[in-house]
PDB file of C-alpha atoms in Angstrom:
ATOM      1  CA  UNK A   5       5.491   9.032   0.119  1.00 93.00           C
ATOM      2  CA  UNK A   6       2.176   7.197   0.414  1.00 97.00           C
ATOM      3  CA  UNK A   7       1.025   4.843   3.143  1.00 98.00           C
ATOM      4  CA  UNK A   8      -1.136   1.743   3.347  1.00 98.00           C
ATOM      5  CA  UNK A   9      -3.149   0.605   6.350  1.00 98.00           C
ATOM      6  CA  UNK A  10      -3.869  -3.129   6.385  1.00 97.00           C
ATOM      7  CA  UNK A  11      -7.499  -3.629   7.374  1.00 95.00           C
ATOM      8  CA  UNK A  12      -8.654  -6.787   5.583  1.00 94.00           C
ATOM      9  CA  UNK A  13      -8.161  -9.369   8.340  1.00 87.00           C
ATOM     10  CA  UNK A  14     -11.031 -11.279   9.934  1.00 82.00           C
ATOM     11  CA  UNK A  15      -9.811 -10.853  13.516  1.00 78.00           C
ATOM     12  CA  UNK A  16     -10.751 -14.373  14.590  1.00 79.00           C
ATOM     13  CA  UNK A  17      -9.260 -14.096  18.078  1.00 83.00           C
ATOM     14  CA  UNK A  18     -11.244 -10.902  18.673  1.00 79.00           C
ATOM     15  CA  UNK A  19     -14.573 -12.650  18.223  1.00 88.00           C
ATOM     16  CA  UNK A  20     -17.365 -12.069  19.074  1.00 86.00           C
ATOM     17  CA  UNK A  21     -16.513  -8.348  18.762  1.00 83.00           C
ATOM     18  CA  UNK A  22     -15.373  -8.758  15.159  1.00 84.00           C
ATOM     19  CA  UNK A  23     -18.512 -10.632  14.131  1.00 87.00           C
ATOM     20  CA  UNK A  24     -20.225  -7.263  13.794  1.00 92.00           C
ATOM     21  CA  UNK A  25     -17.334  -4.778  13.655  1.00 90.00           C
ATOM     22  CA  UNK A  26     -14.106  -4.904  11.621  1.00 92.00           C
ATOM     23  CA  UNK A  27     -11.130  -5.050  13.968  1.00 92.00           C
ATOM     24  CA  UNK A  28      -9.593  -1.707  12.845  1.00 93.00           C
ATOM     25  CA  UNK A  29     -12.797   0.083  13.909  1.00 95.00           C
ATOM     26  CA  UNK A  30     -12.617  -1.186  17.492  1.00 92.00           C
ATOM     27  CA  UNK A  31     -12.068   1.766  19.796  1.00 92.00           C
ATOM     28  CA  UNK A  32      -9.040   2.255  22.007  1.00 92.00           C
ATOM     29  CA  UNK A  33      -9.194   5.156  24.443  1.00 90.00           C
ATOM     30  CA  UNK A  34     -12.158   6.668  22.644  1.00 89.00           C
ATOM     31  CA  UNK A  35     -10.886   6.416  19.064  1.00 93.00           C
ATOM     32  CA  UNK A  36     -10.947   3.606  16.440  1.00 95.00           C
ATOM     33  CA  UNK A  37      -7.574   1.917  15.928  1.00 94.00           C
ATOM     34  CA  UNK A  38      -7.455   2.909  12.278  1.00 97.00           C
ATOM     35  CA  UNK A  39      -8.161   6.569  13.069  1.00 97.00           C
ATOM     36  CA  UNK A  40      -5.102   6.712  15.346  1.00 96.00           C
ATOM     37  CA  UNK A  41      -3.002   5.718  12.312  1.00 98.00           C
ATOM     38  CA  UNK A  42      -4.662   8.180   9.953  1.00 98.00           C
ATOM     39  CA  UNK A  43      -4.202  11.118  12.312  1.00 97.00           C
ATOM     40  CA  UNK A  44      -0.560  10.253  13.011  1.00 97.00           C
ATOM     41  CA  UNK A  45       0.191   9.851   9.298  1.00 98.00           C
ATOM     42  CA  UNK A  46      -1.370  13.229   8.516  1.00 98.00           C
ATOM     43  CA  UNK A  47       0.548  14.802  11.395  1.00 97.00           C
ATOM     44  CA  UNK A  48       3.744  13.594   9.703  1.00 96.00           C
ATOM     45  CA  UNK A  49       2.699  15.134   6.371  1.00 96.00           C
ATOM     46  CA  UNK A  50       1.710  11.796   4.821  1.00 97.00           C
ATOM     47  CA  UNK A  51      -1.765  12.460   3.483  1.00 97.00           C
ATOM     48  CA  UNK A  52      -2.193   9.959   0.611  1.00 98.00           C
ATOM     49  CA  UNK A  53      -3.387   6.761   2.228  1.00 98.00           C
ATOM     50  CA  UNK A  54      -4.617   3.420   0.885  1.00 98.00           C
ATOM     51  CA  UNK A  55      -6.755   1.084   2.996  1.00 98.00           C
ATOM     52  CA  UNK A  56      -7.456  -2.491   1.982  1.00 97.00           C
ATOM     53  CA  UNK A  57     -10.511  -4.280   3.304  1.00 96.00           C
ATOM     54  CA  UNK A  58     -12.456  -7.522   3.066  1.00 93.00           C
ATOM     55  CA  UNK A  59     -14.423  -8.607   6.158  1.00 89.00           C
ATOM     56  CA  UNK A  60     -17.171  -6.033   6.800  1.00 92.00           C
ATOM     57  CA  UNK A  61     -15.176  -3.716   4.588  1.00 92.00           C
ATOM     58  CA  UNK A  62     -18.035  -1.392   3.708  1.00 95.00           C
ATOM     59  CA  UNK A  63     -18.262  -0.438   7.365  1.00 95.00           C
ATOM     60  CA  UNK A  64     -14.694   0.882   7.148  1.00 96.00           C
ATOM     61  CA  UNK A  65     -15.480   2.848   3.981  1.00 97.00           C
ATOM     62  CA  UNK A  66     -18.617   4.312   5.570  1.00 96.00           C
ATOM     63  CA  UNK A  67     -16.790   5.295   8.757  1.00 96.00           C
ATOM     64  CA  UNK A  68     -13.650   6.776   7.184  1.00 97.00           C
ATOM     65  CA  UNK A  69     -14.948   8.099   3.858  1.00 96.00           C
ATOM     66  CA  UNK A  70     -12.608   9.876   1.461  1.00 96.00           C
ATOM     67  CA  UNK A  71     -10.379  11.073   4.289  1.00 96.00           C
ATOM     68  CA  UNK A  72     -11.178  14.760   3.921  1.00 96.00           C
ATOM     69  CA  UNK A  73     -12.401  15.060   7.516  1.00 96.00           C
ATOM     70  CA  UNK A  74      -8.909  13.999   8.621  1.00 97.00           C
ATOM     71  CA  UNK A  75      -7.023  16.151   6.147  1.00 97.00           C
ATOM     72  CA  UNK A  76      -6.138  13.102   4.039  1.00 97.00           C
ATOM     73  CA  UNK A  77      -6.942  11.612   0.655  1.00 98.00           C
ATOM     74  CA  UNK A  78      -7.966   7.998   1.161  1.00 98.00           C
ATOM     75  CA  UNK A  79      -8.497   5.333  -1.481  1.00 97.00           C
ATOM     76  CA  UNK A  80      -9.562   1.724  -0.979  1.00 97.00           C
ATOM     77  CA  UNK A  81      -8.380  -1.644  -2.227  1.00 97.00           C
ATOM     78  CA  UNK A  82     -11.267  -4.084  -1.852  1.00 94.00           C
ATOM     79  CA  UNK A  83     -10.552  -7.799  -1.522  1.00 94.00           C
ATOM     80  CA  UNK A  84     -13.271 -10.402  -1.976  1.00 90.00           C
ATOM     81  CA  UNK A  85     -11.442 -12.561   0.554  1.00 90.00           C
ATOM     82  CA  UNK A  86      -8.427 -11.399   2.541  1.00 91.00           C
ATOM     83  CA  UNK A  87      -5.294 -11.956   0.444  1.00 94.00           C
ATOM     84  CA  UNK A  88      -2.803 -12.095   3.355  1.00 94.00           C
ATOM     85  CA  UNK A  89      -0.367  -9.242   3.919  1.00 96.00           C
ATOM     86  CA  UNK A  90       1.855  -9.533   0.835  1.00 96.00           C
ATOM     87  CA  UNK A  91      -1.094 -10.363  -1.417  1.00 96.00           C
ATOM     88  CA  UNK A  92      -2.999  -7.326  -0.178  1.00 96.00           C
ATOM     89  CA  UNK A  93      -0.015  -5.049  -0.755  1.00 97.00           C
ATOM     90  CA  UNK A  94       0.568  -6.456  -4.247  1.00 96.00           C
ATOM     91  CA  UNK A  95      -3.059  -5.821  -5.227  1.00 96.00           C
ATOM     92  CA  UNK A  96      -2.841  -2.235  -3.978  1.00 96.00           C
ATOM     93  CA  UNK A  97       0.490  -1.401  -5.671  1.00 96.00           C
ATOM     94  CA  UNK A  98      -1.044   0.704  -8.475  1.00 95.00           C
ATOM     95  CA  UNK A  99      -2.560   2.959  -5.790  1.00 96.00           C
ATOM     96  CA  UNK A 100       0.644   3.147  -3.735  1.00 96.00           C
ATOM     97  CA  UNK A 101       3.533   3.842  -6.066  1.00 91.00           C
ATOM     98  CA  UNK A 102       4.668   4.705  -9.555  1.00 86.00           C
ATOM     99  CA  UNK A 103       6.786   1.564  -9.500  1.00 83.00           C
ATOM    100  CA  UNK A 104       9.873   3.171  -7.958  1.00 87.00           C
ATOM    101  CA  UNK A 105       8.779   5.108  -4.886  1.00 92.00           C
ATOM    102  CA  UNK A 106       8.884   3.261  -1.517  1.00 94.00           C
ATOM    103  CA  UNK A 107       5.790   3.322   0.661  1.00 96.00           C
ATOM    104  CA  UNK A 108       4.783   2.776   4.285  1.00 97.00           C
ATOM    105  CA  UNK A 109       2.625  -0.126   5.441  1.00 98.00           C
ATOM    106  CA  UNK A 110       1.142  -0.399   8.930  1.00 98.00           C
ATOM    107  CA  UNK A 111      -1.195  -3.003  10.350  1.00 96.00           C
ATOM    108  CA  UNK A 112      -4.626  -1.667  11.201  1.00 94.00           C
ATOM    109  CA  UNK A 113      -4.893  -3.697  14.400  1.00 91.00           C
ATOM    110  CA  UNK A 114      -1.918  -2.380  16.357  1.00 94.00           C
ATOM    111  CA  UNK A 115      -2.090   0.533  18.776  1.00 94.00           C
ATOM    112  CA  UNK A 116       0.871   2.935  18.509  1.00 95.00           C
ATOM    113  CA  UNK A 117      -0.448   6.326  19.657  1.00 94.00           C
ATOM    114  CA  UNK A 118       2.915   8.096  19.687  1.00 93.00           C
ATOM    115  CA  UNK A 119       4.643   6.651  16.620  1.00 95.00           C
ATOM    116  CA  UNK A 120       6.183   9.394  14.470  1.00 96.00           C
ATOM    117  CA  UNK A 121       5.671   8.385  10.839  1.00 97.00           C
ATOM    118  CA  UNK A 122       7.953  11.225   9.723  1.00 95.00           C
ATOM    119  CA  UNK A 123      10.833   8.955  10.724  1.00 92.00           C
ATOM    120  CA  UNK A 124       9.886   6.637   7.863  1.00 94.00           C
ATOM    121  CA  UNK A 125      10.462   9.184   5.115  1.00 91.00           C
ATOM    122  CA  UNK A 126      14.225   8.798   4.658  1.00 84.00           C
ATOM    123  CA  UNK A 127      14.819   5.220   5.749  1.00 87.00           C
ATOM    124  CA  UNK A 128      15.428   3.742   2.286  1.00 85.00           C
ATOM    125  CA  UNK A 129      17.966   6.189   0.908  1.00 71.00           C
ATOM    126  CA  UNK A 130      19.248   5.651  -2.630  1.00 60.00           C
ATOM    127  CA  UNK A 131      22.826   6.226  -1.441  1.00 56.00           C
ATOM    128  CA  UNK A 132      25.047   4.611   1.164  1.00 55.00           C
ATOM    129  CA  UNK A 133      26.591   6.481   4.127  1.00 56.00           C
ATOM    130  CA  UNK A 134      29.432   7.740   1.884  1.00 57.00           C
ATOM    131  CA  UNK A 135      27.095   9.197  -0.732  1.00 61.00           C
ATOM    132  CA  UNK A 136      27.638   6.418  -3.279  1.00 62.00           C
ATOM    133  CA  UNK A 137      24.677   4.780  -5.054  1.00 60.00           C
ATOM    134  CA  UNK A 138      23.808   1.374  -3.631  1.00 59.00           C
ATOM    135  CA  UNK A 139      24.317  -1.600  -5.954  1.00 56.00           C
ATOM    136  CA  UNK A 140      20.823  -2.903  -6.666  1.00 60.00           C
ATOM    137  CA  UNK A 141      21.706  -6.281  -5.188  1.00 57.00           C
ATOM    138  CA  UNK A 142      22.901  -4.756  -1.900  1.00 61.00           C
ATOM    139  CA  UNK A 143      20.565  -1.904  -1.007  1.00 77.00           C
ATOM    140  CA  UNK A 144      17.879  -2.483   1.616  1.00 89.00           C
ATOM    141  CA  UNK A 145      14.532  -3.330   0.053  1.00 93.00           C
ATOM    142  CA  UNK A 146      12.637  -2.796   3.298  1.00 95.00           C
ATOM    143  CA  UNK A 147      13.044  -1.055   6.636  1.00 96.00           C
ATOM    144  CA  UNK A 148      11.157  -2.608   9.537  1.00 96.00           C
ATOM    145  CA  UNK A 149      10.307  -1.204  12.942  1.00 96.00           C
ATOM    146  CA  UNK A 150      10.929  -3.828  15.579  1.00 94.00           C
ATOM    147  CA  UNK A 151       9.788  -4.091  19.194  1.00 95.00           C
ATOM    148  CA  UNK A 152      10.959  -5.930  22.281  1.00 93.00           C
ATOM    149  CA  UNK A 153       9.675  -9.498  22.252  1.00 91.00           C
ATOM    150  CA  UNK A 154       6.166  -9.589  23.770  1.00 86.00           C
ATOM    151  CA  UNK A 155       5.151 -12.412  26.090  1.00 84.00           C
ATOM    152  CA  UNK A 156       3.212 -14.173  23.327  1.00 84.00           C
ATOM    153  CA  UNK A 157       6.265 -14.211  21.014  1.00 86.00           C
ATOM    154  CA  UNK A 158       9.319 -14.686  23.263  1.00 86.00           C
ATOM    155  CA  UNK A 159      11.744 -15.898  20.562  1.00 87.00           C
ATOM    156  CA  UNK A 160      11.190 -12.934  18.243  1.00 88.00           C
ATOM    157  CA  UNK A 161      11.414 -12.815  14.457  1.00 89.00           C
ATOM    158  CA  UNK A 162      14.888 -11.523  13.591  1.00 90.00           C
ATOM    159  CA  UNK A 163      18.252 -10.638  15.089  1.00 88.00           C
ATOM    160  CA  UNK A 164      18.933  -6.891  14.984  1.00 90.00           C
ATOM    161  CA  UNK A 165      22.431  -5.426  14.698  1.00 86.00           C
ATOM    162  CA  UNK A 166      24.125  -2.461  13.015  1.00 82.00           C
ATOM    163  CA  UNK A 167      24.259  -4.596   9.867  1.00 78.00           C
ATOM    164  CA  UNK A 168      20.478  -4.918   9.731  1.00 85.00           C
ATOM    165  CA  UNK A 169      18.091  -7.796  10.343  1.00 91.00           C
ATOM    166  CA  UNK A 170      19.130 -11.424  10.158  1.00 89.00           C
ATOM    167  CA  UNK A 171      17.329 -14.742  10.447  1.00 90.00           C
ATOM    168  CA  UNK A 172      20.275 -16.175  12.376  1.00 85.00           C
ATOM    169  CA  UNK A 173      21.203 -15.721  16.022  1.00 81.00           C
ATOM    170  CA  UNK A 174      24.315 -13.558  15.737  1.00 74.00           C
ATOM    171  CA  UNK A 175      26.704 -12.738  18.550  1.00 61.00           C
ATOM    172  CA  UNK A 176      25.931  -9.292  19.917  1.00 70.00           C
ATOM    173  CA  UNK A 177      22.602  -9.084  18.068  1.00 77.00           C
ATOM    174  CA  UNK A 178      19.301  -8.818  19.896  1.00 85.00           C
ATOM    175  CA  UNK A 179      16.346 -11.008  18.993  1.00 90.00           C
ATOM    176  CA  UNK A 180      13.350  -8.743  18.345  1.00 93.00           C
ATOM    177  CA  UNK A 181       9.800  -8.938  17.002  1.00 94.00           C
ATOM    178  CA  UNK A 182       8.442  -7.263  13.875  1.00 95.00           C
ATOM    179  CA  UNK A 183       6.140  -4.444  15.007  1.00 95.00           C
ATOM    180  CA  UNK A 184       3.989  -4.548  11.837  1.00 96.00           C
ATOM    181  CA  UNK A 185       5.253  -1.163  10.636  1.00 97.00           C
ATOM    182  CA  UNK A 186       7.545  -1.030   7.620  1.00 96.00           C
ATOM    183  CA  UNK A 187       8.743   0.870   4.576  1.00 97.00           C
ATOM    184  CA  UNK A 188       8.980  -1.204   1.375  1.00 97.00           C
ATOM    185  CA  UNK A 189      10.295  -0.930  -2.149  1.00 95.00           C
ATOM    186  CA  UNK A 190       7.683  -2.053  -4.693  1.00 95.00           C
ATOM    187  CA  UNK A 191      10.117  -4.544  -6.264  1.00 93.00           C
ATOM    188  CA  UNK A 192       9.530  -6.816  -3.263  1.00 94.00           C
ATOM    189  CA  UNK A 193       6.036  -7.605  -4.526  1.00 95.00           C
ATOM    190  CA  UNK A 194       6.628  -7.631  -8.289  1.00 90.00           C
ATOM    191  CA  UNK A 195       6.361 -11.425  -8.570  1.00 91.00           C
ATOM    192  CA  UNK A 196       2.928 -11.563  -6.879  1.00 94.00           C
ATOM    193  CA  UNK A 197      -0.050 -11.418  -9.205  1.00 90.00           C
ATOM    194  CA  UNK A 198      -2.936  -9.091  -8.335  1.00 85.00           C
ATOM    195  CA  UNK A 199      -5.500 -11.161  -6.456  1.00 89.00           C
ATOM    196  CA  UNK A 200      -2.986 -13.820  -5.405  1.00 94.00           C
ATOM    197  CA  UNK A 201      -2.821 -14.912  -1.770  1.00 95.00           C
ATOM    198  CA  UNK A 202       0.687 -14.399  -0.372  1.00 96.00           C
ATOM    199  CA  UNK A 203       2.244 -14.103   3.080  1.00 96.00           C
ATOM    200  CA  UNK A 204       4.816 -11.430   3.916  1.00 96.00           C
ATOM    201  CA  UNK A 205       7.038 -13.404   6.315  1.00 95.00           C
ATOM    202  CA  UNK A 206       8.700 -15.670   3.688  1.00 96.00           C
ATOM    203  CA  UNK A 207       9.553 -12.626   1.552  1.00 96.00           C
ATOM    204  CA  UNK A 208      11.111 -10.811   4.485  1.00 96.00           C
ATOM    205  CA  UNK A 209      13.161 -13.860   5.439  1.00 95.00           C
ATOM    206  CA  UNK A 210      14.461 -14.187   1.894  1.00 94.00           C
ATOM    207  CA  UNK A 211      15.760 -10.620   1.865  1.00 94.00           C
ATOM    208  CA  UNK A 212      17.154 -10.997   5.392  1.00 93.00           C
ATOM    209  CA  UNK A 213      19.229 -13.930   4.091  1.00 92.00           C
ATOM    210  CA  UNK A 214      20.497 -11.664   1.303  1.00 91.00           C
ATOM    211  CA  UNK A 215      21.474  -8.917   3.738  1.00 89.00           C
ATOM    212  CA  UNK A 216      18.897  -6.490   2.316  1.00 91.00           C
ATOM    213  CA  UNK A 217      16.572  -6.044   5.270  1.00 93.00           C
ATOM    214  CA  UNK A 218      17.153  -3.005   7.473  1.00 91.00           C
ATOM    215  CA  UNK A 219      15.453  -2.060  10.691  1.00 92.00           C
ATOM    216  CA  UNK A 220      15.497  -0.381  14.050  1.00 93.00           C
ATOM    217  CA  UNK A 221      14.029  -0.868  17.498  1.00 94.00           C
ATOM    218  CA  UNK A 222      10.932   1.159  18.385  1.00 95.00           C
ATOM    219  CA  UNK A 223      10.753   1.778  22.123  1.00 93.00           C
ATOM    220  CA  UNK A 224       7.448   3.648  22.318  1.00 92.00           C
ATOM    221  CA  UNK A 225       4.032   2.363  23.346  1.00 93.00           C
ATOM    222  CA  UNK A 226       3.038  -0.592  21.150  1.00 93.00           C
ATOM    223  CA  UNK A 227       0.185  -3.052  21.507  1.00 91.00           C
ATOM    224  CA  UNK A 228      -0.848  -5.863  19.191  1.00 89.00           C
ATOM    225  CA  UNK A 229      -4.493  -6.345  20.110  1.00 84.00           C
ATOM    226  CA  UNK A 230      -5.394  -9.996  19.796  1.00 81.00           C
ATOM    227  CA  UNK A 231      -8.207 -10.669  22.259  1.00 83.00           C
ATOM    228  CA  UNK A 232     -11.221  -8.874  23.768  1.00 84.00           C
ATOM    229  CA  UNK A 233      -9.524  -9.107  27.169  1.00 85.00           C
ATOM    230  CA  UNK A 234      -6.547  -7.108  25.879  1.00 84.00           C
ATOM    231  CA  UNK A 235      -8.896  -4.446  24.544  1.00 85.00           C
ATOM    232  CA  UNK A 236     -10.726  -4.189  27.877  1.00 85.00           C
ATOM    233  CA  UNK A 237      -7.429  -3.897  29.761  1.00 85.00           C
ATOM    234  CA  UNK A 238      -6.158  -1.165  27.459  1.00 83.00           C
ATOM    235  CA  UNK A 239      -9.365   0.811  27.823  1.00 84.00           C
ATOM    236  CA  UNK A 240      -9.521   0.478  31.597  1.00 83.00           C
ATOM    237  CA  UNK A 241      -9.154   3.815  33.394  1.00 77.00           C
ATOM    238  CA  UNK A 242      -5.847   4.260  35.211  1.00 66.00           C
ATOM    239  CA  UNK A 243      -5.861   3.691  38.945  1.00 58.00           C
ATOM    240  CA  UNK A 244      -5.269   6.876  40.883  1.00 55.00           C
ATOM    241  CA  UNK A 245      -3.361   5.577  43.889  1.00 47.00           C
ATOM    242  CA  UNK A 246      -2.796   9.102  45.180  1.00 55.00           C
ATOM    243  CA  UNK A 247      -6.497   9.668  45.867  1.00 49.00           C
ATOM    244  CA  UNK A 248      -7.287   6.214  47.265  1.00 51.00           C
ATOM    245  CA  UNK A 249      -7.702   6.106  51.050  1.00 50.00           C
ATOM    246  CA  UNK A 250      -6.175   9.562  51.278  1.00 51.00           C
ATOM    247  CA  UNK A 251      -5.740  10.562  54.937  1.00 48.00           C
ATOM    248  CA  UNK A 252      -7.686  13.569  56.180  1.00 46.00           C
TER     249      UNK A 252
END
């Protein structure tokens, strides 16, 4: 399985930092955001990685290179202007899949230091729980990793239950937020032309309505870095209360 790291966004809310540095190269705890992803993918045995870029994209290419220093093989999908999430994935499809194989996509501006990408490898099985092939109109076309609703998105994106993800508020289902990590079948993007601007959210909602969107709740450390203040807070050294005003 291959993986794609989304790195084409402008990072408007992170200005002025992103005026001179692409957001995925901003450092968290001593390491660029995008490098955290690369190292964790390689650790899981996922070494073929595609990175898209637009704003200050050559800086990403220069910093990351061909991936050999990380034990990976990295290729790039350059966009003249950012094509939105679904548009960027559609343009990169020839680098990601043979047309059948699912692939992982993760946003380059989230911080998930302990996410185990090996968990993604068997999420979109070709068979149901009884070993029978899924009908093509019923199998999940994507598997999303959700997180508890952050303060900036209190209503969440979908309802999560044992039946998968739904747009509706269902009894017994928890409202959760998309964590910007997912596994996708290439058929999701077949109708998008290479170079076309397209958002991912409407596509996900369509498949949720059809009962073909699976997912699970990720409970590990997760940060969606939106502002310079968030970056400063995350990089602040921990307070050692034990050593403060310690009695003699």
